[in-house]
CSV table of C-alpha atoms in Angstrom, one decimal:
chain,number,residue,atom,x,y,z
A,514,MET,CA,0.0,0.0,0.0
A,515,ASN,CA,2.8,2.5,0.8
A,516,SER,CA,3.9,2.6,-2.8
A,517,ARG,CA,0.5,4.2,-3.5
A,518,ILE,CA,0.9,7.1,-1.1
A,519,PRO,CA,1.4,10.4,-2.8
A,520,SER,CA,5.0,11.7,-2.6
A,521,GLY,CA,5.6,14.6,-0.4
A,522,ASP,CA,7.3,18.0,-0.4
A,523,SER,CA,11.0,17.3,-0.5
A,524,ARG,CA,11.6,20.6,1.4
A,525,LEU,CA,10.0,19.1,4.6
A,526,PRO,CA,12.9,18.0,6.8
A,527,GLY,CA,13.1,14.5,8.3
A,528,GLN,CA,10.8,12.8,5.8
A,529,LEU,CA,7.3,13.4,7.2
A,530,GLU,CA,6.1,11.1,4.5
A,531,ASP,CA,8.1,8.2,5.9
A,532,LEU,CA,6.6,8.7,9.3
A,533,PHE,CA,3.1,8.9,7.7
A,534,VAL,CA,3.6,5.6,5.8
A,535,ARG,CA,4.7,3.8,8.9
A,536,TYR,CA,1.7,5.4,10.9
A,537,TRP,CA,-0.7,4.3,8.1
A,538,ASP,CA,0.7,0.8,8.2
A,539,ASN,CA,0.6,0.7,12.0
A,540,SER,CA,4.3,0.1,12.3
A,541,LEU,CA,5.4,3.2,14.3
A,542,ASP,CA,7.2,2.5,17.6
A,543,ASN,CA,6.6,4.9,20.6
A,544,ALA,CA,9.6,7.1,19.8
A,545,ALA,CA,8.6,7.6,16.2
A,546,LEU,CA,5.0,8.3,17.2
A,547,THR,CA,6.2,10.9,19.7
A,548,GLU,CA,8.3,12.5,16.9
A,549,LEU,CA,5.3,12.6,14.6
A,550,GLU,CA,3.1,14.2,17.3
A,551,THR,CA,5.8,16.8,18.1
A,552,ARG,CA,6.1,17.8,14.5
A,553,ILE,CA,2.4,18.1,14.0
A,554,VAL,CA,2.2,20.4,17.0
A,555,ALA,CA,5.3,22.5,16.0
A,556,SER,CA,4.6,23.1,12.3
A,557,PRO,CA,1.3,24.1,10.8
A,558,LYS,CA,2.8,23.3,7.4
A,559,GLU,CA,3.6,19.7,8.4
A,560,ARG,CA,0.2,19.3,10.1
A,561,ASP,CA,-1.5,20.5,6.9
A,562,ARG,CA,0.6,18.0,4.9
A,563,PHE,CA,-0.2,15.1,7.3
A,564,ASN,CA,-3.9,15.7,6.9
A,565,GLU,CA,-3.7,15.8,3.2
A,566,LEU,CA,-1.7,12.6,3.1
A,567,CYS,CA,-4.3,10.8,5.3
A,568,LEU,CA,-7.2,11.9,3.2
A,569,GLN,CA,-5.5,11.3,-0.2
A,570,ALA,CA,-4.4,7.8,0.9
A,571,ALA,CA,-8.0,7.0,1.9
A,572,ILE,CA,-9.3,8.1,-1.5
A,573,VAL,CA,-6.7,6.0,-3.3
A,574,ALA,CA,-7.5,3.0,-1.2
A,575,ASP,CA,-11.2,3.6,-1.9
A,576,ARG,CA,-10.6,3.7,-5.7
A,577,LEU,CA,-8.3,0.7,-5.7
A,578,ALA,CA,-10.7,-1.5,-3.8
A,579,THR,CA,-13.5,-0.6,-6.1
A,580,THR,CA,-11.6,-1.4,-9.3
A,581,ARG,CA,-10.5,-4.8,-8.0
A,582,LEU,CA,-13.9,-6.0,-7.2
A,583,ASP,CA,-16.1,-8.2,-9.2
A,584,ASN,CA,-19.3,-6.3,-10.0
A,585,SER,CA,-21.4,-8.9,-8.3
A,586,LEU,CA,-19.6,-8.2,-5.0
A,587,LYS,CA,-19.2,-4.5,-5.3
A,588,ASN,CA,-22.2,-3.2,-3.5
A,589,THR,CA,-21.7,-5.6,-0.6
A,590,TYR,CA,-18.0,-4.7,-0.3
A,591,ARG,CA,-18.5,-0.9,-0.7
A,592,ARG,CA,-20.2,-0.7,2.7
A,593,SER,CA,-17.4,-2.3,4.6
A,594,ARG,CA,-14.7,-0.6,2.5
A,595,SER,CA,-16.2,2.9,3.0
A,596,SER,CA,-16.5,2.3,6.8
A,597,TRP,CA,-12.9,1.2,6.9
A,598,CYS,CA,-11.7,4.3,4.9
A,599,TRP,CA,-13.8,6.6,7.0
A,600,ALA,CA,-12.5,5.0,10.2
A,601,VAL,CA,-8.9,5.5,9.1
A,602,MET,CA,-9.5,9.2,8.3
A,603,THR,CA,-11.2,9.6,11.7
A,604,ALA,CA,-8.2,8.0,13.4
A,605,CYS,CA,-5.8,10.4,11.6
A,606,ALA,CA,-8.0,13.3,12.7
A,607,ALA,CA,-7.9,11.9,16.2
A,608,LEU,CA,-4.1,11.8,16.2
A,609,VAL,CA,-4.0,15.5,15.2
A,610,ALA,CA,-6.5,16.4,17.9
A,611,LEU,CA,-4.5,14.4,20.5
A,612,ALA,CA,-1.3,16.0,19.5
A,613,LEU,CA,-2.7,19.5,19.6
A,614,GLY,CA,-4.6,18.9,22.9
A,615,GLY,CA,-1.7,20.0,25.1
A,616,LEU,CA,-1.5,23.3,23.2
A,617,TYR,CA,-5.2,24.0,23.6
A,618,LEU,CA,-4.9,23.4,27.3
A,619,THR,CA,-1.6,25.3,28.0
A,620,GLN,CA,-1.7,28.2,25.5
A,621,PRO,CA,-4.0,31.2,25.3
A,622,ALA,CA,-6.9,30.9,22.9
A,623,SER,CA,-6.0,31.9,19.4
A,624,ALA,CA,-7.6,31.7,16.0
A,625,PRO,CA,-7.2,28.4,14.1
A,626,SER,CA,-4.3,28.3,11.7
A,627,ASP,CA,-4.8,28.3,7.9
A,628,SER,CA,-4.4,24.5,7.9
A,629,ASP,CA,-7.1,24.0,10.5
A,630,ARG,CA,-9.5,26.0,8.2
A,631,THR,CA,-8.6,24.1,5.0
A,632,ALA,CA,-11.0,21.4,3.9
A,633,ILE,CA,-10.2,18.5,1.7
A,634,LEU,CA,-12.5,17.6,-1.2
A,635,VAL,CA,-13.0,13.9,-0.4
A,636,ARG,CA,-15.7,13.0,-2.9
A,637,SER,CA,-17.8,14.6,-5.7
A,638,THR,CA,-20.3,13.8,-8.3
A,639,GLY,CA,-21.8,15.8,-11.2
A,640,VAL,CA,-20.7,19.4,-11.9
A,641,VAL,CA,-18.5,20.8,-9.2
A,642,ARG,CA,-16.3,23.9,-9.5
A,643,ILE,CA,-13.7,25.5,-7.3
A,644,TRP,CA,-13.4,29.3,-7.6
A,645,GLY,CA,-10.4,31.3,-6.4
A,646,MET,CA,-7.7,28.8,-7.5
A,647,ALA,CA,-8.4,29.7,-11.2
A,648,SER,CA,-11.5,30.6,-13.2
A,649,GLY,CA,-13.7,27.9,-12.0
A,650,GLU,CA,-11.5,24.8,-11.9
A,651,ALA,CA,-13.2,21.4,-11.8
A,652,GLY,CA,-13.3,20.0,-8.3
A,653,THR,CA,-11.0,17.0,-8.1
A,654,GLU,CA,-10.9,14.6,-5.2
A,655,GLY,CA,-8.0,15.2,-2.9
A,656,ALA,CA,-7.9,19.0,-3.6
A,657,SER,CA,-7.3,21.3,-0.7
A,658,ILE,CA,-10.0,24.0,-0.4
A,659,ARG,CA,-8.4,26.9,1.5
A,660,PRO,CA,-10.1,29.9,3.0
A,661,GLY,CA,-11.1,32.5,0.4
A,662,ARG,CA,-12.2,29.9,-2.1
A,663,THR,CA,-15.7,29.2,-3.3
A,664,VAL,CA,-17.2,25.8,-4.1
A,665,THR,CA,-20.2,25.5,-6.4
A,666,THR,CA,-22.3,22.5,-7.4
A,667,HIS,CA,-24.6,22.7,-10.4
A,668,GLY,CA,-27.7,20.6,-11.1
A,669,ILE,CA,-29.8,18.1,-9.1
A,670,ASN,CA,-27.3,15.3,-9.4
A,671,SER,CA,-24.2,17.3,-8.3
A,672,SER,CA,-22.8,17.1,-4.8
A,673,VAL,CA,-19.5,17.3,-3.0
A,674,LEU,CA,-18.2,16.2,0.4
A,675,LEU,CA,-15.6,18.4,2.2
A,676,VAL,CA,-13.8,17.2,5.3
A,677,TYR,CA,-11.8,19.4,7.7
A,678,PRO,CA,-8.7,18.1,9.7
A,679,ASP,CA,-10.8,17.7,12.9
A,680,GLY,CA,-13.2,15.3,11.1
A,681,THR,CA,-16.0,17.9,10.5
A,682,ALA,CA,-17.8,16.9,7.3
A,683,VAL,CA,-19.8,19.2,5.0
A,684,THR,CA,-21.9,18.1,2.1
A,685,LEU,CA,-23.2,20.5,-0.6
A,686,SER,CA,-25.8,19.4,-3.1
A,687,GLY,CA,-27.9,20.7,-6.0
A,688,ASP,CA,-27.4,24.3,-7.2
A,689,THR,CA,-25.3,25.5,-4.3
A,690,GLU,CA,-22.6,28.1,-3.7
A,691,VAL,CA,-20.5,28.2,-0.5
A,692,THR,CA,-17.4,30.2,0.3
A,693,LEU,CA,-14.8,29.3,2.9
A,694,MET,CA,-14.4,32.7,4.4
A,695,ASP,CA,-10.9,34.1,4.9
A,696,ASN,CA,-11.3,35.3,8.5
A,697,PRO,CA,-10.6,33.8,11.9
A,698,GLY,CA,-12.2,30.4,12.6
A,699,LYS,CA,-14.0,28.1,10.4
A,700,ARG,CA,-16.6,30.2,8.6
A,701,LEU,CA,-18.8,29.1,5.6
A,702,TYR,CA,-20.9,31.6,3.6
A,703,VAL,CA,-23.9,30.0,1.9
A,704,ARG,CA,-25.0,32.3,-0.9
A,705,GLN,CA,-27.6,29.7,-2.1
A,706,GLY,CA,-28.5,26.1,-2.0
A,707,ASN,CA,-28.3,23.1,0.3
A,708,LEU,CA,-25.7,22.3,3.0
A,709,SER,CA,-25.6,19.5,5.6
A,710,ALA,CA,-22.8,19.2,8.2
A,711,ASP,CA,-21.7,16.8,10.8
A,712,VAL,CA,-19.7,19.2,13.0
A,713,ARG,CA,-17.2,17.8,15.4
A,714,PRO,CA,-16.9,19.5,18.8
A,715,GLN,CA,-15.3,22.9,18.3
A,716,PRO,CA,-13.5,25.2,20.8
A,717,ARG,CA,-16.1,27.2,22.6
A,718,ASP,CA,-14.2,30.4,21.7
A,719,ALA,CA,-13.9,29.4,18.1
A,720,PRO,CA,-17.2,27.8,16.9
A,721,LEU,CA,-17.9,27.0,13.3
A,722,ILE,CA,-20.1,29.7,11.7
A,723,ILE,CA,-22.4,29.1,8.8
A,724,ALA,CA,-23.6,32.4,7.4
A,725,THR,CA,-26.2,33.4,4.8
A,726,PRO,CA,-27.5,36.9,3.8
A,727,GLU,CA,-30.2,36.6,6.4
A,728,ALA,CA,-28.5,34.8,9.4
A,729,GLU,CA,-25.4,33.5,11.1
A,730,VAL,CA,-25.5,30.0,12.6
A,731,GLU,CA,-23.0,29.3,15.4
A,732,VAL,CA,-22.2,25.6,15.8
A,733,VAL,CA,-20.1,23.9,18.5
A,734,GLY,CA,-20.8,20.2,17.8
A,735,THR,CA,-24.0,19.5,15.8
A,736,VAL,CA,-25.6,17.5,13.0
A,737,LEU,CA,-27.6,20.0,11.0
A,738,SER,CA,-28.8,21.1,7.6
A,739,VAL,CA,-29.1,24.6,6.1
A,740,GLY,CA,-31.1,25.6,3.1
A,741,ARG,CA,-30.9,29.0,1.5
A,742,THR,CA,-33.2,30.4,-1.1
A,743,PRO,CA,-33.7,34.0,-2.2
A,744,ARG,CA,-36.6,34.3,0.3
A,745,ARG,CA,-35.3,32.6,3.4
A,746,THR,CA,-32.8,30.7,5.4
A,747,GLU,CA,-33.8,27.4,7.0
A,748,VAL,CA,-31.8,25.7,9.8
A,749,GLY,CA,-32.8,22.1,10.7
A,750,VAL,CA,-30.9,20.5,13.6
A,751,GLN,CA,-30.9,16.7,13.8
A,752,GLU,CA,-28.6,16.4,16.8
A,753,GLY,CA,-27.1,19.0,19.2
A,754,ARG,CA,-27.9,22.7,19.0
A,755,ALA,CA,-27.1,25.8,17.1
A,756,ARG,CA,-27.5,29.5,17.8
A,757,VAL,CA,-29.0,31.7,15.1
A,758,SER,CA,-28.4,35.5,15.0
A,759,ARG,CA,-28.7,38.4,12.6
A,760,PRO,CA,-25.6,39.0,10.4
A,761,GLN,CA,-25.0,42.1,12.5
A,762,GLY,CA,-24.9,39.9,15.6
A,763,ALA,CA,-28.3,40.3,17.3
A,764,PRO,CA,-29.4,36.9,18.7
A,765,LEU,CA,-32.5,35.4,17.2
A,766,LEU,CA,-33.0,31.7,18.1
A,767,GLU,CA,-31.5,28.7,19.7
A,768,VAL,CA,-32.4,25.6,17.6
A,769,SER,CA,-32.1,22.2,19.3
A,770,GLY,CA,-32.3,18.6,18.0
A,771,GLY,CA,-35.6,18.0,16.2
A,772,GLU,CA,-36.3,21.7,15.6
A,773,ARG,CA,-36.2,24.0,12.6
A,774,GLY,CA,-35.5,27.7,12.6
A,775,VAL,CA,-36.6,29.9,9.7
A,776,VAL,CA,-35.3,33.5,9.0
A,777,GLU,CA,-37.2,35.2,6.2
A,778,ALA,CA,-35.7,37.7,3.8
A,779,ASP,CA,-38.1,40.4,5.2
A,780,GLY,CA,-36.8,39.8,8.7
A,781,ALA,CA,-39.5,37.5,10.1
A,782,VAL,CA,-38.3,34.7,12.3
A,783,ARG,CA,-40.0,31.5,13.6
A,784,LYS,CA,-39.1,28.2,15.1
A,785,ASP,CA,-41.0,24.9,15.1
A,786,ARG,CA,-40.6,21.3,15.6
A,787,MET,CA,-39.4,19.5,12.5
A,788,ALA,CA,-42.3,17.4,11.5
A,789,ARG,CA,-41.4,13.7,10.7
A,790,THR,CA,-40.9,13.3,7.0
A,791,PRO,CA,-44.2,11.7,5.8
A,792,ASP,CA,-44.6,8.4,4.0
A,793,THR,CA,-47.3,10.0,1.8
A,794,TYR,CA,-47.2,13.1,-0.4
A,795,ARG,CA,-49.3,14.8,-3.1
A,796,TRP,CA,-49.3,17.9,-5.2
A,797,ARG,CA,-52.2,20.1,-4.3
A,798,THR,CA,-53.9,21.8,-7.3
A,799,ASP,CA,-56.8,23.1,-5.2
A,800,ARG,CA,-54.7,25.8,-3.7
A,801,PRO,CA,-51.8,28.1,-4.8
A,802,LEU,CA,-48.4,26.5,-5.2
A,803,PRO,CA,-46.0,26.9,-2.2
A,804,ALA,CA,-44.0,30.1,-2.2
A,805,GLU,CA,-40.8,28.2,-2.7
A,806,TRP,CA,-42.1,26.2,-5.7
A,807,GLY,CA,-39.4,25.8,-8.3
A,808,VAL,CA,-40.7,25.8,-11.9
A,809,GLY,CA,-44.2,25.6,-13.3
A,810,CYS,CA,-47.6,27.1,-12.7
A,811,ILE,CA,-51.2,26.3,-11.9
A,812,LEU,CA,-53.7,26.4,-14.9
A,813,ASP,CA,-57.4,25.9,-15.1
A,814,ASP,CA,-58.6,22.8,-16.9
A,815,PRO,CA,-62.2,21.8,-16.4
A,816,THR,CA,-61.5,18.2,-17.5
A,817,ALA,CA,-59.0,17.7,-14.6
A,818,GLU,CA,-61.0,16.0,-11.9
A,819,PRO,CA,-61.6,16.7,-9.0
A,820,THR,CA,-60.2,20.2,-8.8
A,821,GLY,CA,-60.4,21.5,-12.4
A,822,ARG,CA,-56.8,22.7,-12.2
A,823,VAL,CA,-53.4,21.3,-13.3
A,824,ILE,CA,-49.7,22.1,-13.0
A,825,ALA,CA,-48.0,23.0,-16.3
A,826,PRO,CA,-44.3,23.3,-17.1
A,827,ALA,CA,-42.2,26.4,-18.0
A,828,LEU,CA,-38.9,26.9,-19.7
A,829,PHE,CA,-35.9,26.5,-17.4
A,830,ASP,CA,-32.2,26.9,-17.9
A,831,ASP,CA,-31.0,23.6,-16.4
A,832,PRO,CA,-27.4,24.1,-15.2
A,833,TYR,CA,-26.7,20.4,-15.0
A,834,ILE,CA,-27.5,19.3,-18.5
A,835,HIS,CA,-26.7,22.8,-20.0
A,836,ARG,CA,-30.0,23.1,-21.9
A,837,ARG,CA,-33.2,25.1,-21.7
A,838,CYS,CA,-35.9,22.5,-20.9
A,839,TRP,CA,-39.6,22.5,-20.3
A,840,GLN,CA,-39.8,21.4,-16.7
A,841,ILE,CA,-42.0,21.2,-13.6
A,842,ARG,CA,-39.9,21.4,-10.4
A,843,SER,CA,-41.4,21.1,-6.9
A,844,GLU,CA,-40.3,23.2,-4.0
A,845,ASN,CA,-36.9,22.2,-2.5
A,846,GLY,CA,-37.6,20.3,0.7
A,847,TRP,CA,-34.0,19.9,1.7
A,848,VAL,CA,-34.3,20.5,5.4
A,849,PRO,CA,-37.4,18.5,6.4
A,850,GLY,CA,-37.8,16.4,3.2
A,851,LEU,CA,-40.9,16.1,1.1
A,852,PHE,CA,-41.6,12.4,1.6
A,853,LEU,CA,-39.9,9.1,2.4
A,854,VAL,CA,-39.2,6.5,-0.2
A,855,HIS,CA,-39.6,3.0,1.2
A,856,GLU,CA,-39.1,-0.3,-0.6
A,857,ASP,CA,-42.9,-0.7,-0.9
A,858,SER,CA,-43.7,3.0,-1.8
A,859,ARG,CA,-46.2,3.5,-4.7
A,860,PHE,CA,-46.3,6.5,-7.1
A,861,ARG,CA,-49.2,7.6,-9.2
A,862,VAL,CA,-49.2,10.2,-12.0
A,863,ARG,CA,-52.2,11.4,-14.0
A,864,TYR,CA,-51.3,13.6,-17.0
A,865,ARG,CA,-52.2,14.6,-20.6
A,866,VAL,CA,-50.2,16.1,-23.4
A,867,ASP,CA,-51.1,17.9,-26.7
A,868,ARG,CA,-48.2,16.3,-28.7
A,869,PRO,CA,-46.3,13.0,-28.3
A,870,GLY,CA,-42.7,13.0,-27.1
A,871,ARG,CA,-40.3,11.6,-24.6
A,872,GLY,CA,-39.5,12.8,-21.1
A,873,GLN,CA,-38.7,11.7,-17.6
A,874,LEU,CA,-39.9,12.0,-14.1
A,875,LEU,CA,-37.2,12.4,-11.5
A,876,ILE,CA,-37.0,12.4,-7.7
A,877,VAL,CA,-33.9,13.4,-5.8
A,878,VAL,CA,-33.1,11.6,-2.5
A,879,ARG,CA,-30.7,11.9,0.3
A,880,PRO,CA,-30.1,9.8,3.4
A,881,ASN,CA,-31.3,10.6,6.9
A,882,LEU,CA,-28.7,13.1,8.1
A,883,LEU,CA,-27.9,10.9,11.1
A,884,THR,CA,-26.6,8.2,8.9
A,885,PRO,CA,-23.2,7.2,10.4
A,886,LYS,CA,-21.1,8.7,7.7
A,887,PRO,CA,-21.7,11.5,5.1
A,888,ARG,CA,-23.4,10.3,1.9
A,889,HIS,CA,-24.3,11.9,-1.5
A,890,THR,CA,-27.6,12.7,-2.8
A,891,HIS,CA,-28.9,10.6,-5.7
A,892,VAL,CA,-31.2,11.1,-8.6
A,893,LEU,CA,-33.8,8.4,-9.5
A,894,LEU,CA,-35.6,8.6,-12.8
A,895,ALA,CA,-38.5,7.0,-14.6
A,896,PRO,CA,-38.3,7.4,-18.4
A,897,LEU,CA,-41.7,8.3,-19.8
A,898,VAL,CA,-43.1,8.3,-23.3
A,899,PHE,CA,-45.9,10.9,-23.3
A,900,GLU,CA,-48.8,10.1,-25.7
A,901,PRO,CA,-51.9,12.2,-26.3
A,902,PRO,CA,-54.9,10.5,-24.7
A,903,PRO,CA,-58.3,10.0,-26.4
A,904,GLU,CA,-60.3,13.3,-26.4
A,905,GLY,CA,-61.2,14.4,-22.9
A,906,ARG,CA,-59.3,11.6,-21.1
A,907,TRP,CA,-56.2,11.4,-19.0
A,908,HIS,CA,-53.3,8.9,-18.9
A,909,THR,CA,-52.5,7.3,-15.5
A,910,VAL,CA,-49.0,5.9,-14.7
A,911,GLU,CA,-48.4,3.8,-11.6
A,912,LEU,CA,-44.9,3.0,-10.4
A,913,THR,CA,-43.3,1.2,-7.5
A,914,THR,CA,-39.9,1.9,-6.0
A,915,ALA,CA,-38.4,-0.9,-8.2
A,916,ASP,CA,-39.4,1.0,-11.3
A,917,TRP,CA,-37.1,3.9,-10.7
A,918,PHE,CA,-33.6,3.8,-12.2
A,919,PRO,CA,-30.6,5.5,-10.6
A,920,GLU,CA,-29.2,8.1,-13.0
A,921,ARG,CA,-25.6,7.3,-12.0
A,922,GLU,CA,-25.5,4.9,-9.0
A,923,THR,CA,-27.9,3.3,-6.6
A,924,PRO,CA,-28.0,4.9,-3.2
A,925,ASP,CA,-25.7,3.0,-0.8
A,926,TYR,CA,-27.6,3.9,2.3
A,927,PRO,CA,-30.5,2.1,3.8
A,928,PHE,CA,-34.2,2.7,3.2
A,929,PRO,CA,-36.1,4.9,3.8
A,930,TRP,CA,-34.6,7.5,1.5
A,931,VAL,CA,-35.6,11.2,2.0
A,932,SER,CA,-36.9,12.8,-1.2
A,933,PHE,CA,-36.6,16.5,-1.3
A,934,LEU,CA,-37.3,17.4,-5.0
A,935,VAL,CA,-39.6,16.1,-7.8
A,936,VAL,CA,-39.0,17.1,-11.5
A,937,PHE,CA,-40.9,16.5,-14.7
A,938,ASN,CA,-38.8,17.1,-17.8
A,939,THR,CA,-39.7,17.1,-21.5
A,940,TYR,CA,-36.3,18.4,-22.6
A,941,GLU,CA,-36.4,21.2,-25.3
A,942,GLU,CA,-39.9,20.4,-26.6
A,943,ASP,CA,-43.1,21.8,-25.2
A,944,LEU,CA,-45.5,18.9,-25.4
A,945,GLY,CA,-48.3,20.8,-23.7
A,946,LEU,CA,-47.9,18.7,-20.6
A,947,ARG,CA,-50.5,19.0,-17.9
A,948,VAL,CA,-50.2,17.1,-14.6
A,949,ALA,CA,-53.4,16.7,-12.6
A,950,GLU,CA,-52.0,14.3,-10.0
A,951,PHE,CA,-48.7,13.3,-8.5
A,952,THR,CA,-49.1,11.2,-5.3
A,953,VAL,CA,-46.9,8.9,-3.2
A,954,SER,CA,-48.4,6.3,-0.9
A,955,ARG,CA,-47.7,3.0,0.9
A,956,PRO,CA,-49.9,-0.1,1.2
A,957,ALA,CA,-52.1,-0.1,4.3
A,958,LEU,CA,-50.5,-2.2,7.1
A,959,PRO,CA,-52.6,-5.3,8.0
A,960,LYS,CA,-54.6,-4.9,11.2
A,961,PRO,CA,-53.3,-6.9,14.1
A,962,THR,CA,-55.2,-10.1,14.8
A,963,PRO,CA,-57.2,-9.9,18.1
């Protein structure tokens, strides 16, 4: 394995890479381990290099294991392999924390060094760009994302996992833009989009800050999600707590596990319990669409029972496939989720079109944020061939979970999956699509025998 470790900076004295390889192979004696710990404490540059080596080696091991597997065994092995790689990265972060522990206890509090605020891009999918290194370089696994740089993901199937040296993991998904601010402490500025974070315990005088135009979220050790749209900032806490304040510093809310805080662009603030993500879901055409609805509009259609109203698509510049498409896009339910996808979930669509053509129905899913290690979002699609129905009638399509196809890969986390976005897409052609019904349900559970 050590032949696969990236070579280091020859200017670092004493061959830090040699110590790393022996640490990785669990062959360091006590004297060498003490030397490694001493060097990590004494030199931010060597500490930064050690963290990069740990994460890069885990990525290489992850890739090698995948390529050597027979396809029939890959899904089974991926779970154990990912757990092992994550455990190794956590152990490396623990060594850094242990080595630095004495400093935190004996020296006055000070701002984290640049290396402590540098995240490593561990995994990405779809369209990911890093701004500040150059004019929007593609995000490559193993890249160091230093303060002052901006990470963007584009499209519903794009996501990226960033990991800090202390083990704090941040996932961005969909159309998202986040900047690692170049100021004291770990500070992320979310201009738009979806962020979830598993934040390791932070020094009380140097919490991680997640900022948006409406709010600042102070995090000490928390599992949470943040969604930012032009109209609001939502903060959902799964575990731990977070303090929410105005950008100018005035305190607003303390949000604890199971709660959601909302700060509107007009200044309104509220907090509520995060409702359990439901097993059932339906589009309501008997009322206005939600304020956060993505693309599409309500139209009158007297043939659409029972409400006499339908949802119709609109032209949308899709950043993921780089095309203008006729789409219907639901509201983004990133923080609470729209509905759960179970193995026995059922989906029903009632539609009509004016002209025949091809299209697709997509749902975007994520894991429960308390899943043991960070995971990506996934896009599931159902290809559809739209045909005009006989005059005055509607087509009905019924699907089960088994009828959905993963766009790139099957989710590698357990059911139920949390769906937070629904999309109808007919590409560049306007087929005159009208959707009268989209519902999600589950079979009724049998009544217990007396």
